[in-house]
Amino acid sequence: MKKDLTTGNVFQTILYFALPYLLSYFLQTLYGMADLYIIGRFNGVAATTAVSIGSQVMHMLTVIIVGLAMGTTVAVGRAIGAKKTDEAALAIGNTVTLFMIVSVVFTLGLLLLLKPIVVLISTPQEAVQGTIQYLFVCFIGIPFITAYNIISSIFRGLGDSKSPMYFVAVACVANIGLDYLFIGAMSMGPVGAALGTTLAQTLSVVISLAAIRRKQIGVHLTKKDFKPQMSVMKMLLAIGVPVALQDGFIQVAFIVITIIANQRGLNPAAAVGIVEKFISAAFIVPSSMLATVSALAAQNIGADKHDRAAKTLYTAMLITSVYGILIGLVTEAAAEYILGFFTKDAVVIVLGSQYLRAYIWDAFLAGFQFCFTGYFCAYGLSYIGFIHNVLAIVLVRIPGAYFTSKWFPDTLFPMGLAAPAGSLLSTLICIVFFIRLKKRKIIYGRNEAV
């Protein structure tokens, strides 16, 4: 069901939209965390490393798909804000057609490149076979991952962030149960972790399709809406591709940092893999604000309420900054307990705590650039997010992780600082773009009442 996000108190509207998305993101992140927790209880460090590396590859693929789908959220949101449901229907239909093609290409291409990918990321020899098995099963499930994310992007463009939360909640519960069945009872190791995740994702797609048939979403779809129209697909890709590339480059940076850690041995590799999973959970608020700002701002821009769109940006940044400080302080105090939840290995706990205590402050700094990125996407300026992320990765994140790894071989703490340093550069670039675009009146618009 579509929801008007262009009226009412801005803070309350953000909470209305963001809280279900936040829970959805947390539950989706819980997939990987559950896999790591359960595999760590029934298997050794090699299996844990295989699942952590394999799930990182899958996370990279997922964020690319989510980035591509951002074009749908913005296009549908603008159309709904402008009360043009026929344009919303056309965007939805062309999204379905486009992503059917994308999912097939991704599946076939990644299955062919499976072994080269495992070699490329310098997987420790003890974990190679488990990583290959994990990724093989997950790659087969790519069409279902794609289907879930495009359905979710459509609902969010309509202003409905609750339905995707329900879909992923069912999948999360199913995933945990299947993990205990396949990993614990059936001793299937990494294959069991992948199979549980894939089957759970398939279940979420089936439920979401059933919900669409039952709900009155406020947009009437016809056969002609699914017919490819180059102008519509070009618009979807013009917004989605830069976001996908941006998110892809961020994940490439994570992969490169994982490679650097893998080259230091099995224990550092396991420590970095576990911390990356926790960071994914810690980022639920900044990540939810990116999607929230893009969806809310898109509807308000479509309704010609530019000042309200800007107020959404400012309010979201306030929320993420407060959250970032709180999660940073809590994590500093409880780092060893967090690592101990995932592994019993004392060396991994020490190394992971070092890495986590430096890395966690990225949750504060990244919140600003995430909010800016969502705001720019709503205006169709998603290339800005691509620019600032590439610069941060090339100039700070990767070289920072590489050189600190060489200069400080006995600790992971300096490596962890590369992430917040990169986000600081991204935020500064976003501020420069915001000021220049506002002066040129490309964004912000007139002074309407909010």
Short mmCIF file of C-alpha atoms in Angstrom, two decimals:
data_model
loop_
_atom_site.label_atom_id
_atom_site.label_comp_id
_atom_site.label_asym_id
_atom_site.label_seq_id
_atom_site.Cartn_x
_atom_site.Cartn_y
_atom_site.Cartn_z
CA MET A 1 0.00 0.00 0.00
CA LYS A 2 1.40 3.42 -0.97
CA LYS A 3 2.10 5.98 1.75
CA ASP A 4 2.31 9.78 1.40
CA LEU A 5 5.64 10.90 2.91
CA THR A 6 5.30 14.58 1.95
CA THR A 7 3.32 15.79 4.95
CA GLY A 8 3.54 15.74 8.74
CA ASN A 9 6.41 16.08 11.18
CA VAL A 10 9.73 15.26 9.44
CA PHE A 11 11.29 13.49 12.43
CA GLN A 12 8.23 11.32 12.95
CA THR A 13 8.03 10.54 9.23
CA ILE A 14 11.67 9.43 9.24
CA LEU A 15 11.05 7.17 12.22
CA TYR A 16 7.89 5.77 10.60
CA PHE A 17 9.84 4.80 7.50
CA ALA A 18 13.28 4.09 8.97
CA LEU A 19 12.40 1.81 11.88
CA PRO A 20 10.93 -1.00 9.73
CA TYR A 21 13.82 -0.62 7.27
CA LEU A 22 16.29 -0.66 10.16
CA LEU A 23 14.79 -3.88 11.44
CA SER A 24 14.82 -5.33 7.91
CA TYR A 25 18.49 -4.47 7.51
CA PHE A 26 19.33 -5.90 10.91
CA LEU A 27 17.49 -9.14 10.17
CA GLN A 28 19.19 -9.43 6.80
CA THR A 29 22.56 -8.86 8.46
CA LEU A 30 21.60 -11.47 11.03
CA TYR A 31 21.69 -14.03 8.22
CA GLY A 32 25.47 -13.83 8.00
CA MET A 33 25.95 -13.42 11.75
CA ALA A 34 23.83 -16.51 12.40
CA ASP A 35 25.87 -18.47 9.87
CA LEU A 36 29.11 -17.45 11.59
CA TYR A 37 27.80 -18.10 15.08
CA ILE A 38 26.43 -21.55 14.28
CA ILE A 39 29.38 -22.65 12.11
CA GLY A 40 31.72 -21.52 14.91
CA ARG A 41 29.87 -23.68 17.41
CA PHE A 42 29.99 -26.88 15.34
CA ASN A 43 33.16 -26.43 13.24
CA GLY A 44 36.69 -25.07 13.49
CA VAL A 45 38.50 -21.90 12.37
CA ALA A 46 38.87 -23.09 8.76
CA ALA A 47 35.11 -23.53 8.30
CA THR A 48 34.43 -20.21 10.05
CA THR A 49 36.90 -18.47 7.74
CA ALA A 50 35.31 -20.10 4.68
CA VAL A 51 31.84 -18.86 5.64
CA SER A 52 33.09 -15.37 6.58
CA ILE A 53 34.94 -14.97 3.26
CA GLY A 54 32.14 -16.48 1.20
CA SER A 55 29.44 -14.40 2.87
CA GLN A 56 31.52 -11.27 2.27
CA VAL A 57 31.53 -12.03 -1.45
CA MET A 58 27.77 -12.54 -1.33
CA HIS A 59 27.31 -9.33 0.63
CA MET A 60 29.19 -7.49 -2.11
CA LEU A 61 26.84 -8.95 -4.72
CA THR A 62 23.77 -8.08 -2.64
CA VAL A 63 24.74 -4.44 -2.14
CA ILE A 64 25.35 -4.10 -5.89
CA ILE A 65 21.83 -5.40 -6.56
CA VAL A 66 20.41 -3.08 -3.88
CA GLY A 67 22.32 -0.19 -5.46
CA LEU A 68 20.89 -0.95 -8.89
CA ALA A 69 17.42 -1.13 -7.36
CA MET A 70 17.85 2.38 -5.90
CA GLY A 71 16.82 3.71 -9.30
CA THR A 72 13.46 2.02 -8.83
CA THR A 73 12.93 3.45 -5.34
CA VAL A 74 13.66 6.98 -6.56
CA ALA A 75 11.64 6.69 -9.78
CA VAL A 76 8.60 5.22 -8.03
CA GLY A 77 8.92 7.69 -5.14
CA ARG A 78 9.00 10.73 -7.42
CA ALA A 79 6.01 9.46 -9.39
CA ILE A 80 4.01 8.81 -6.21
CA GLY A 81 4.94 12.25 -4.83
CA ALA A 82 3.73 13.83 -8.08
CA LYS A 83 0.52 11.71 -8.01
CA LYS A 84 1.44 10.06 -11.34
CA THR A 85 0.62 6.40 -10.72
CA ASP A 86 0.91 5.52 -14.42
CA GLU A 87 4.59 6.51 -14.34
CA ALA A 88 5.06 4.50 -11.17
CA ALA A 89 3.53 1.44 -12.86
CA LEU A 90 5.84 1.83 -15.84
CA ALA A 91 8.89 2.07 -13.59
CA ILE A 92 7.81 -1.05 -11.66
CA GLY A 93 7.12 -3.12 -14.78
CA ASN A 94 10.40 -2.21 -16.45
CA THR A 95 12.26 -2.92 -13.21
CA VAL A 96 10.93 -6.48 -13.16
CA THR A 97 11.94 -7.04 -16.79
CA LEU A 98 15.38 -5.49 -16.35
CA PHE A 99 16.29 -7.42 -13.22
CA MET A 100 15.17 -10.76 -14.62
CA ILE A 101 17.91 -10.32 -17.20
CA VAL A 102 20.42 -9.08 -14.63
CA SER A 103 19.91 -12.06 -12.31
CA VAL A 104 20.49 -14.60 -15.11
CA VAL A 105 23.67 -12.83 -16.24
CA PHE A 106 25.01 -12.64 -12.68
CA THR A 107 24.26 -16.31 -11.97
CA LEU A 108 25.92 -17.71 -15.09
CA GLY A 109 28.89 -15.34 -14.95
CA LEU A 110 29.70 -15.96 -11.28
CA LEU A 111 29.38 -19.74 -11.55
CA LEU A 112 31.93 -19.68 -14.37
CA LEU A 113 34.26 -17.48 -12.33
CA LEU A 114 33.83 -19.32 -9.03
CA LYS A 115 37.32 -20.77 -8.60
CA PRO A 116 39.15 -17.68 -9.94
CA ILE A 117 37.23 -15.55 -7.41
CA VAL A 118 38.32 -17.76 -4.51
CA VAL A 119 41.95 -17.60 -5.71
CA LEU A 120 41.79 -13.84 -6.33
CA ILE A 121 40.79 -13.02 -2.76
CA SER A 122 43.75 -15.00 -1.37
CA THR A 123 41.64 -17.43 0.61
CA PRO A 124 43.80 -19.33 3.14
CA GLN A 125 44.49 -22.84 1.84
CA GLU A 126 42.70 -24.47 4.76
CA ALA A 127 39.48 -22.64 3.83
CA VAL A 128 39.56 -22.90 0.01
CA GLN A 129 37.35 -25.96 -0.40
CA GLY A 130 34.76 -24.73 2.08
CA THR A 131 34.62 -21.30 0.42
CA ILE A 132 34.09 -22.85 -3.03
CA GLN A 133 31.27 -25.04 -1.72
CA TYR A 134 29.61 -22.12 0.07
CA LEU A 135 29.72 -19.80 -2.95
CA PHE A 136 28.54 -22.46 -5.41
CA VAL A 137 25.28 -22.94 -3.53
CA CYS A 138 24.80 -19.18 -2.96
CA PHE A 139 25.43 -18.31 -6.63
CA ILE A 140 22.64 -20.66 -7.68
CA GLY A 141 20.30 -18.67 -5.42
CA ILE A 142 21.09 -15.29 -7.01
CA PRO A 143 17.71 -15.00 -8.82
CA PHE A 144 15.93 -15.18 -5.45
CA ILE A 145 18.26 -12.61 -3.86
CA THR A 146 17.55 -10.32 -6.81
CA ALA A 147 13.80 -10.86 -6.66
CA TYR A 148 13.60 -10.06 -2.93
CA ASN A 149 15.58 -6.83 -3.28
CA ILE A 150 13.66 -5.45 -6.24
CA ILE A 151 10.34 -6.21 -4.56
CA SER A 152 11.59 -4.40 -1.46
CA SER A 153 12.76 -1.40 -3.52
CA ILE A 154 9.31 -1.12 -5.11
CA PHE A 155 7.54 -1.16 -1.74
CA ARG A 156 9.92 1.50 -0.35
CA GLY A 157 9.33 3.72 -3.37
CA LEU A 158 5.63 3.45 -2.56
CA GLY A 159 6.44 4.60 0.99
CA ASP A 160 5.92 1.14 2.52
CA SER A 161 8.94 -0.05 4.49
CA LYS A 162 6.97 -2.43 6.72
CA SER A 163 6.19 -5.15 4.18
CA PRO A 164 9.87 -5.86 3.35
CA MET A 165 10.51 -6.13 7.09
CA TYR A 166 7.89 -8.89 7.41
CA PHE A 167 9.34 -10.76 4.42
CA VAL A 168 12.90 -10.76 5.74
CA ALA A 169 11.77 -11.61 9.30
CA VAL A 170 10.26 -14.87 8.10
CA ALA A 171 13.39 -15.62 6.09
CA CYS A 172 15.67 -14.88 9.05
CA VAL A 173 13.84 -17.26 11.37
CA ALA A 174 13.88 -19.92 8.67
CA ASN A 175 17.60 -19.38 8.07
CA ILE A 176 18.50 -19.90 11.73
CA GLY A 177 16.42 -23.05 11.94
CA LEU A 178 17.89 -24.43 8.71
CA ASP A 179 21.43 -23.61 9.85
CA TYR A 180 20.99 -25.70 12.99
CA LEU A 181 19.54 -28.49 10.85
CA PHE A 182 22.18 -28.49 8.12
CA ILE A 183 25.28 -27.43 10.12
CA GLY A 184 24.46 -28.95 13.50
CA ALA A 185 22.30 -32.03 12.99
CA MET A 186 23.53 -32.97 9.50
CA SER A 187 27.17 -31.75 9.86
CA MET A 188 27.22 -30.19 6.38
CA GLY A 189 29.61 -27.38 7.31
CA PRO A 190 29.89 -24.39 4.90
CA VAL A 191 27.56 -26.08 2.41
CA GLY A 192 24.88 -26.25 5.09
CA ALA A 193 25.30 -22.55 5.88
CA ALA A 194 24.88 -21.64 2.21
CA LEU A 195 21.93 -23.97 1.70
CA GLY A 196 20.13 -22.58 4.74
CA THR A 197 20.57 -18.99 3.54
CA THR A 198 19.50 -19.77 -0.03
CA LEU A 199 16.38 -21.69 0.96
CA ALA A 200 15.39 -18.99 3.45
CA GLN A 201 15.77 -16.31 0.77
CA THR A 202 13.61 -18.36 -1.58
CA LEU A 203 10.92 -18.56 1.09
CA SER A 204 10.95 -14.76 1.52
CA VAL A 205 10.39 -14.29 -2.23
CA VAL A 206 7.43 -16.69 -2.25
CA ILE A 207 5.86 -14.85 0.69
CA SER A 208 6.46 -11.42 -0.85
CA LEU A 209 4.86 -12.45 -4.14
CA ALA A 210 1.85 -13.79 -2.27
CA ALA A 211 1.59 -10.50 -0.36
CA ILE A 212 1.63 -8.47 -3.58
CA ARG A 213 -1.33 -10.47 -4.88
CA ARG A 214 -3.30 -9.75 -1.69
CA LYS A 215 -2.37 -6.10 -1.12
CA GLN A 216 -3.85 -3.05 -2.82
CA ILE A 217 -0.61 -1.21 -3.58
CA GLY A 218 -2.34 1.74 -5.23
CA VAL A 219 -0.66 1.19 -8.61
CA HIS A 220 -2.36 -0.73 -11.43
CA LEU A 221 0.06 -2.77 -13.54
CA THR A 222 -0.71 -3.85 -17.11
CA LYS A 223 1.17 -5.98 -19.63
CA LYS A 224 2.50 -2.93 -21.43
CA ASP A 225 4.26 -1.78 -18.25
CA PHE A 226 6.52 -4.85 -18.49
CA LYS A 227 7.45 -4.13 -22.10
CA PRO A 228 11.02 -2.75 -22.16
CA GLN A 229 11.16 0.99 -22.79
CA MET A 230 14.66 2.36 -23.27
CA SER A 231 13.84 5.76 -21.79
CA VAL A 232 12.54 4.19 -18.57
CA MET A 233 15.37 1.68 -18.24
CA LYS A 234 17.90 4.42 -18.96
CA MET A 235 16.43 6.48 -16.12
CA LEU A 236 16.50 3.51 -13.73
CA LEU A 237 20.10 2.69 -14.63
CA ALA A 238 21.23 6.34 -14.58
CA ILE A 239 20.44 6.41 -10.87
CA GLY A 240 21.09 2.78 -10.01
CA VAL A 241 24.39 2.11 -11.79
CA PRO A 242 26.43 4.81 -9.98
CA VAL A 243 25.01 3.62 -6.64
CA ALA A 244 25.79 0.01 -7.52
CA LEU A 245 29.32 0.94 -8.59
CA GLN A 246 29.75 3.00 -5.44
CA ASP A 247 28.60 0.14 -3.21
CA GLY A 248 30.59 -2.31 -5.31
CA PHE A 249 33.78 -0.32 -4.84
CA ILE A 250 33.17 -0.18 -1.10
CA GLN A 251 32.87 -3.95 -1.05
CA VAL A 252 35.96 -4.26 -3.25
CA ALA A 253 37.79 -2.27 -0.60
CA PHE A 254 36.50 -4.73 2.03
CA ILE A 255 37.64 -7.65 -0.15
CA VAL A 256 41.10 -6.10 -0.64
CA ILE A 257 41.40 -5.53 3.10
CA THR A 258 40.33 -9.15 3.59
CA ILE A 259 43.07 -10.22 1.17
CA ILE A 260 45.59 -8.20 3.17
CA ALA A 261 44.38 -9.90 6.36
CA ASN A 262 44.34 -13.34 4.68
CA GLN A 263 47.99 -12.92 3.74
CA ARG A 264 48.82 -12.46 7.43
CA GLY A 265 47.48 -15.92 8.28
CA LEU A 266 44.40 -17.81 9.35
CA ASN A 267 43.87 -16.06 12.70
CA PRO A 268 43.98 -12.48 11.34
CA ALA A 269 41.71 -13.59 8.47
CA ALA A 270 39.17 -15.02 10.92
CA ALA A 271 39.38 -11.91 13.13
CA VAL A 272 38.78 -9.51 10.24
CA GLY A 273 35.93 -11.67 8.90
CA ILE A 274 34.13 -11.70 12.24
CA VAL A 275 34.56 -7.95 12.75
CA GLU A 276 33.22 -7.22 9.27
CA LYS A 277 30.07 -9.13 10.20
CA PHE A 278 29.62 -7.14 13.41
CA ILE A 279 30.26 -3.88 11.56
CA SER A 280 27.51 -4.81 9.10
CA ALA A 281 25.13 -5.06 12.05
CA ALA A 282 26.45 -1.84 13.62
CA PHE A 283 25.77 -0.04 10.34
CA ILE A 284 22.04 -0.72 10.40
CA VAL A 285 21.22 2.88 11.32
CA PRO A 286 23.48 4.66 8.79
CA SER A 287 22.43 2.23 6.06
CA SER A 288 18.75 2.58 6.88
CA MET A 289 19.11 6.35 6.72
CA LEU A 290 20.56 6.20 3.21
CA ALA A 291 17.48 4.35 1.97
CA THR A 292 15.16 6.49 4.11
CA VAL A 293 16.53 9.82 2.91
CA SER A 294 16.43 8.70 -0.74
CA ALA A 295 12.81 7.48 -0.51
CA LEU A 296 11.46 10.43 1.52
CA ALA A 297 13.38 13.07 -0.40
CA ALA A 298 12.30 11.54 -3.74
CA GLN A 299 8.61 11.83 -2.85
CA ASN A 300 9.07 15.39 -1.60
CA ILE A 301 11.01 16.42 -4.68
CA GLY A 302 8.26 14.91 -6.83
CA ALA A 303 5.77 17.01 -4.83
CA ASP A 304 8.01 20.11 -5.29
CA LYS A 305 8.75 20.32 -1.55
CA HIS A 306 12.51 20.80 -1.74
CA ASP A 307 12.95 22.40 1.66
CA ARG A 308 11.23 19.44 3.28
CA ALA A 309 13.62 17.12 1.41
CA ALA A 310 16.57 19.09 2.82
CA LYS A 311 15.11 19.00 6.33
CA THR A 312 14.89 15.22 5.95
CA LEU A 313 18.63 15.19 5.24
CA TYR A 314 19.51 17.31 8.29
CA THR A 315 17.31 15.30 10.64
CA ALA A 316 18.71 11.98 9.40
CA MET A 317 22.28 13.22 9.95
CA LEU A 318 21.43 14.18 13.52
CA ILE A 319 20.03 10.71 14.16
CA THR A 320 23.06 8.92 12.68
CA SER A 321 25.59 11.07 14.55
CA VAL A 322 24.00 10.41 17.94
CA TYR A 323 23.77 6.71 17.16
CA GLY A 324 27.39 6.58 15.95
CA ILE A 325 28.71 8.04 19.19
CA LEU A 326 26.66 5.66 21.34
CA ILE A 327 27.54 2.49 19.43
CA GLY A 328 31.20 3.53 19.41
CA LEU A 329 31.36 3.94 23.19
CA VAL A 330 29.55 0.66 23.85
CA THR A 331 31.78 -1.27 21.44
CA GLU A 332 34.99 0.16 22.93
CA ALA A 333 33.94 -1.23 26.30
CA ALA A 334 32.71 -4.62 25.09
CA ALA A 335 35.01 -5.54 22.16
CA GLU A 336 36.31 -8.79 23.69
CA TYR A 337 32.81 -9.94 24.62
CA ILE A 338 31.63 -9.29 21.07
CA LEU A 339 34.43 -11.33 19.53
CA GLY A 340 33.96 -14.05 22.14
CA PHE A 341 30.38 -14.47 21.01
CA PHE A 342 31.61 -15.71 17.61
CA THR A 343 34.77 -17.66 18.48
CA LYS A 344 36.50 -19.35 21.40
CA ASP A 345 39.98 -18.87 19.92
CA ALA A 346 41.94 -16.52 22.25
CA VAL A 347 44.25 -15.21 19.50
CA VAL A 348 41.34 -14.37 17.21
CA ILE A 349 39.60 -12.55 20.08
CA VAL A 350 42.68 -10.39 20.77
CA LEU A 351 43.28 -9.52 17.11
CA GLY A 352 39.59 -8.91 16.43
CA SER A 353 39.23 -6.61 19.44
CA GLN A 354 42.12 -4.49 18.20
CA TYR A 355 40.59 -4.19 14.74
CA LEU A 356 37.07 -3.52 16.04
CA ARG A 357 38.05 -0.75 18.46
CA ALA A 358 39.48 1.30 15.60
CA TYR A 359 36.93 0.35 12.95
CA ILE A 360 33.78 1.06 14.99
CA TRP A 361 34.10 4.84 14.66
CA ASP A 362 33.29 4.48 11.00
CA ALA A 363 29.67 4.03 12.15
CA PHE A 364 29.76 7.70 13.24
CA LEU A 365 31.58 9.22 10.25
CA ALA A 366 29.93 7.10 7.56
CA GLY A 367 26.49 8.21 8.74
CA PHE A 368 27.02 11.68 7.30
CA GLN A 369 28.11 10.53 3.84
CA PHE A 370 25.35 7.89 3.74
CA CYS A 371 22.69 10.56 4.35
CA PHE A 372 24.24 12.85 1.74
CA THR A 373 24.35 9.98 -0.76
CA GLY A 374 20.65 9.22 -0.28
CA TYR A 375 19.80 12.90 -0.71
CA PHE A 376 21.84 13.24 -3.91
CA CYS A 377 20.25 10.05 -5.29
CA ALA A 378 16.78 11.53 -4.79
CA TYR A 379 17.79 14.33 -7.15
CA GLY A 380 19.20 11.86 -9.68
CA LEU A 381 22.77 12.89 -8.76
CA SER A 382 23.93 9.45 -7.68
CA TYR A 383 27.25 9.95 -9.49
CA ILE A 384 28.36 12.07 -6.51
CA GLY A 385 28.26 9.04 -4.24
CA PHE A 386 30.35 7.15 -6.77
CA ILE A 387 32.95 9.93 -6.90
CA HIS A 388 33.46 10.41 -3.18
CA ASN A 389 33.57 6.68 -2.47
CA VAL A 390 36.10 5.93 -5.20
CA LEU A 391 38.35 8.75 -3.98
CA ALA A 392 38.08 7.59 -0.37
CA ILE A 393 38.86 3.99 -1.34
CA VAL A 394 41.76 4.75 -3.68
CA LEU A 395 43.34 7.50 -1.59
CA VAL A 396 42.67 6.29 1.96
CA ARG A 397 41.02 2.94 2.67
CA ILE A 398 43.13 0.53 0.61
CA PRO A 399 46.54 2.23 0.92
CA GLY A 400 45.85 2.89 4.60
CA ALA A 401 45.08 -0.79 5.30
CA TYR A 402 48.04 -1.99 3.21
CA PHE A 403 50.72 0.23 4.72
CA THR A 404 49.51 -0.12 8.31
CA SER A 405 49.55 -3.91 7.81
CA LYS A 406 53.20 -3.69 6.77
CA TRP A 407 54.24 -1.14 9.37
CA PHE A 408 52.38 -2.71 12.31
CA PRO A 409 52.58 -6.52 11.86
CA ASP A 410 51.77 -7.29 15.50
CA THR A 411 48.39 -5.53 15.74
CA LEU A 412 45.25 -4.96 13.66
CA PHE A 413 44.32 -1.66 15.33
CA PRO A 414 45.98 0.65 12.73
CA MET A 415 44.33 -1.31 9.89
CA GLY A 416 40.97 -0.59 11.48
CA LEU A 417 41.55 3.16 11.31
CA ALA A 418 41.57 3.13 7.49
CA ALA A 419 37.76 2.87 7.32
CA PRO A 420 36.81 5.92 9.43
CA ALA A 421 39.58 7.94 7.74
CA GLY A 422 38.04 7.11 4.35
CA SER A 423 34.57 8.12 5.52
CA LEU A 424 35.93 11.43 6.78
CA LEU A 425 37.22 12.23 3.29
CA SER A 426 33.88 11.17 1.74
CA THR A 427 31.94 13.44 4.10
CA LEU A 428 34.13 16.44 3.31
CA ILE A 429 33.63 15.86 -0.44
CA CYS A 430 29.85 15.60 0.06
CA ILE A 431 29.81 18.92 1.94
CA VAL A 432 31.67 20.62 -0.91
CA PHE A 433 29.22 19.24 -3.48
CA PHE A 434 26.21 20.21 -1.35
CA ILE A 435 27.38 23.82 -0.97
CA ARG A 436 28.18 24.21 -4.68
CA LEU A 437 24.94 22.61 -5.88
CA LYS A 438 22.89 24.70 -3.46
CA LYS A 439 24.52 27.91 -4.71
CA ARG A 440 23.74 26.90 -8.29
CA LYS A 441 20.13 26.05 -7.23
CA ILE A 442 20.44 22.53 -8.62
CA ILE A 443 19.25 21.21 -5.26
CA TYR A 444 17.28 22.54 -2.29
CA GLY A 445 14.82 24.64 -4.31
CA ARG A 446 12.46 27.29 -3.04
CA ASN A 447 11.48 28.07 0.55
CA GLU A 448 8.27 26.14 0.99
CA ALA A 449 6.71 25.46 4.37
CA VAL A 450 7.62 22.10 5.82
#
